PDB file of C-alpha atoms in Angstrom:
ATOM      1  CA  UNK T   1      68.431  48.721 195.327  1.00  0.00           C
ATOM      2  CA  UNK T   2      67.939  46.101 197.713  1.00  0.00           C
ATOM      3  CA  UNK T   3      70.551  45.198 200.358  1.00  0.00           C
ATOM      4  CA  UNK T   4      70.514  41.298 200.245  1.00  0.00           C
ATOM      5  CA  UNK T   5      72.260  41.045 203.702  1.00  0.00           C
ATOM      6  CA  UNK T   6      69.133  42.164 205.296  1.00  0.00           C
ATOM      7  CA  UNK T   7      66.852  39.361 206.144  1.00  0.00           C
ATOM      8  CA  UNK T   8      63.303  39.235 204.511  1.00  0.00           C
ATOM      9  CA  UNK T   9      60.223  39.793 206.482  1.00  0.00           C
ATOM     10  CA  UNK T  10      58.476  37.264 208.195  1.00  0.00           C
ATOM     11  CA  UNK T  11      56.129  36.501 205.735  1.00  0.00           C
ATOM     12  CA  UNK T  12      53.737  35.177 208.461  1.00  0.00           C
ATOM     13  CA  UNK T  13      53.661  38.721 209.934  1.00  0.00           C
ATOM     14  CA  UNK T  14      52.377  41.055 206.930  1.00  0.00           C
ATOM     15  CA  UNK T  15      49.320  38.715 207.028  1.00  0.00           C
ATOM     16  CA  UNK T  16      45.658  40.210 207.633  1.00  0.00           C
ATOM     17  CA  UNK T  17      43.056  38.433 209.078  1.00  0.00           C
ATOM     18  CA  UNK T  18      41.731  35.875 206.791  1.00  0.00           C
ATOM     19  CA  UNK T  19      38.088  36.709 204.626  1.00  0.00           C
ATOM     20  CA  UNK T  20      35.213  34.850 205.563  1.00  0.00           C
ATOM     21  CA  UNK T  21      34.774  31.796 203.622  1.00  0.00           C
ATOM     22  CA  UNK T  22      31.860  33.042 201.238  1.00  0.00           C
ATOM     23  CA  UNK T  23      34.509  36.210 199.962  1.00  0.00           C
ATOM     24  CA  UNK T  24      37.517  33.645 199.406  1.00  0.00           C
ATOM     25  CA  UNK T  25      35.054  31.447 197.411  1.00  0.00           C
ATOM     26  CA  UNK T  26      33.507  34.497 195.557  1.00  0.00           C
ATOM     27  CA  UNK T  27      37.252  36.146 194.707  1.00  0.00           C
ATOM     28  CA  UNK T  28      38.431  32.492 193.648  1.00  0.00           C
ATOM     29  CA  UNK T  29      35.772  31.696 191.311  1.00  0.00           C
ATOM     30  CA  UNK T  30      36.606  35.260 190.135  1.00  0.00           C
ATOM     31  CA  UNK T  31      39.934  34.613 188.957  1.00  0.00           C
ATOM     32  CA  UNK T  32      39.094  31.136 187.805  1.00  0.00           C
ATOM     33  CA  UNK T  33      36.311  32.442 185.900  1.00  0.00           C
ATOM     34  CA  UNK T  34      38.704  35.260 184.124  1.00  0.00           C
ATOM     35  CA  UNK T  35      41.422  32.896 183.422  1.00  0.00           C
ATOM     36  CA  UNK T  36      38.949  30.346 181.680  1.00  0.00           C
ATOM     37  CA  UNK T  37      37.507  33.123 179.587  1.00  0.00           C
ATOM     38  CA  UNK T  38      41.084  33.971 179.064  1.00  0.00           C
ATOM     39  CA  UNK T  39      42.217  30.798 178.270  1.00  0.00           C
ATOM     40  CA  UNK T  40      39.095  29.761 175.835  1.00  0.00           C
ATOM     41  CA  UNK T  41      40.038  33.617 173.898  1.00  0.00           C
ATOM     42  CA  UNK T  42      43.584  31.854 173.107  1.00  0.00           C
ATOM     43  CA  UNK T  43      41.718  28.448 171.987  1.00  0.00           C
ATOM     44  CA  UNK T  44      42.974  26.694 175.023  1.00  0.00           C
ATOM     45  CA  UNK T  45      39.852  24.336 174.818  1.00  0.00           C
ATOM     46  CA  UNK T  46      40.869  22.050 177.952  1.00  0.00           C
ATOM     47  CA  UNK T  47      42.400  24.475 180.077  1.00  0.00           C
ATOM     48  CA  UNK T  48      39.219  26.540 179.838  1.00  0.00           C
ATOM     49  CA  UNK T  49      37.085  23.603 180.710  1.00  0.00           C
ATOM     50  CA  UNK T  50      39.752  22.906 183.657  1.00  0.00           C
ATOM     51  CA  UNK T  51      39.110  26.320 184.793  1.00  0.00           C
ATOM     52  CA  UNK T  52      35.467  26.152 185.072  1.00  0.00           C
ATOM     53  CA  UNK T  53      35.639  22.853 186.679  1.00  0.00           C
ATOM     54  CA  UNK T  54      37.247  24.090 189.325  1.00  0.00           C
ATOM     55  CA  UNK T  55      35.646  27.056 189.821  1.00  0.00           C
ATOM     56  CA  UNK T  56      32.294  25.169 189.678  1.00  0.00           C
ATOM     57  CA  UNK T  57      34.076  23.194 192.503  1.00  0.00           C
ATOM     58  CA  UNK T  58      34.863  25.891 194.575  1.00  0.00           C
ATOM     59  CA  UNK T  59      31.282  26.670 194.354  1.00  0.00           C
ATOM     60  CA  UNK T  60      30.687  23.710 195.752  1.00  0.00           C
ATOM     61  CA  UNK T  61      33.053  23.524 198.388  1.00  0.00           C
ATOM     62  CA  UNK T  62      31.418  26.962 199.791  1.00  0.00           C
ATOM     63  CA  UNK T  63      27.748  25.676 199.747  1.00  0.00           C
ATOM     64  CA  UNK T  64      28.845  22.221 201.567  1.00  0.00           C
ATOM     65  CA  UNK T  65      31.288  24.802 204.564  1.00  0.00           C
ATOM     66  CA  UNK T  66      28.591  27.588 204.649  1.00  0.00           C
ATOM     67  CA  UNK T  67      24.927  26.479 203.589  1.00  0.00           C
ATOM     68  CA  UNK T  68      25.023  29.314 200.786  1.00  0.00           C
ATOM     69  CA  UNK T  69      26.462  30.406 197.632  1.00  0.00           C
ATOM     70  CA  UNK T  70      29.987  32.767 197.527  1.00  0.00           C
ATOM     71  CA  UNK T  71      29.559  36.468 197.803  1.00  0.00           C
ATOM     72  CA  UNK T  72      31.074  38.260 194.587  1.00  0.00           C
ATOM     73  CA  UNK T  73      32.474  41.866 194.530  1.00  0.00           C
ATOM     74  CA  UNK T  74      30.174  44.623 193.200  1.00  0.00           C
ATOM     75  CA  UNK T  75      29.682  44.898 189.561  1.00  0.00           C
ATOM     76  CA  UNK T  76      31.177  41.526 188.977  1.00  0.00           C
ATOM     77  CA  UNK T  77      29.191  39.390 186.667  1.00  0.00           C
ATOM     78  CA  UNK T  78      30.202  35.872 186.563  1.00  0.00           C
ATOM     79  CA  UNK T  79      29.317  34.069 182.966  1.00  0.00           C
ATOM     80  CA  UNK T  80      29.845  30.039 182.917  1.00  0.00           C
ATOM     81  CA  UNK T  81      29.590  28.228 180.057  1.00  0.00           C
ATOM     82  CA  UNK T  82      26.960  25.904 179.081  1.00  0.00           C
ATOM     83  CA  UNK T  83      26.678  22.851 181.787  1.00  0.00           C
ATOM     84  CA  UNK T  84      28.824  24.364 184.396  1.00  0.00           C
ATOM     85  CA  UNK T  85      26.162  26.912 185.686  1.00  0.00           C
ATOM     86  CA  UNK T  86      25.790  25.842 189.202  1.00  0.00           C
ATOM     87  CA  UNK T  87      22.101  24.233 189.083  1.00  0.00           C
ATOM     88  CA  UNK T  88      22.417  22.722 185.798  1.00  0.00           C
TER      89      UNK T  88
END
């Protein structure tokens, strides 16, 4: 059980040292990616296509700070729908 009349941790202080820019992009679009697919499984047209916008976004975002695209995880396969394929 938790003893509320102990303070919380800083928050500030269980913090790592941040990933480069190309991971955060790469684990972002991740997640986005999974959620759209998610979210176009439950027929939640415009969500999905909110999803993928912003993940196609975030794409962007990483080319314009970096030069290049975001590094993905091993084994991760990321599928975008038709017209939001970066380079279409």
């Amino acid at each position: 059980m938790i003893d509320k009349r102990e303070p919380l941790p800083d928050s500030y202080a269980l913090l790592t040292e941040p990933a480069p820019v190309e991971a955060a992009a790469g684990y972002l679009i991740e997640m986005l990616n999974s959620m759209a697919a998610f979210a176009h499984k439950s027929n939640l047209s415009n969500s999905s296509v909110f999803l993928n916008a912003a993940a196609m976004i975030t794409w962007q975002e990483c080319k314009l700070r970096t030069h290049g695209p975001p590094e993905f995880r091993e084994g991760v396969d990321i599928i975008w729908p038709d017209g939001f394929a970066p380079g279409d």
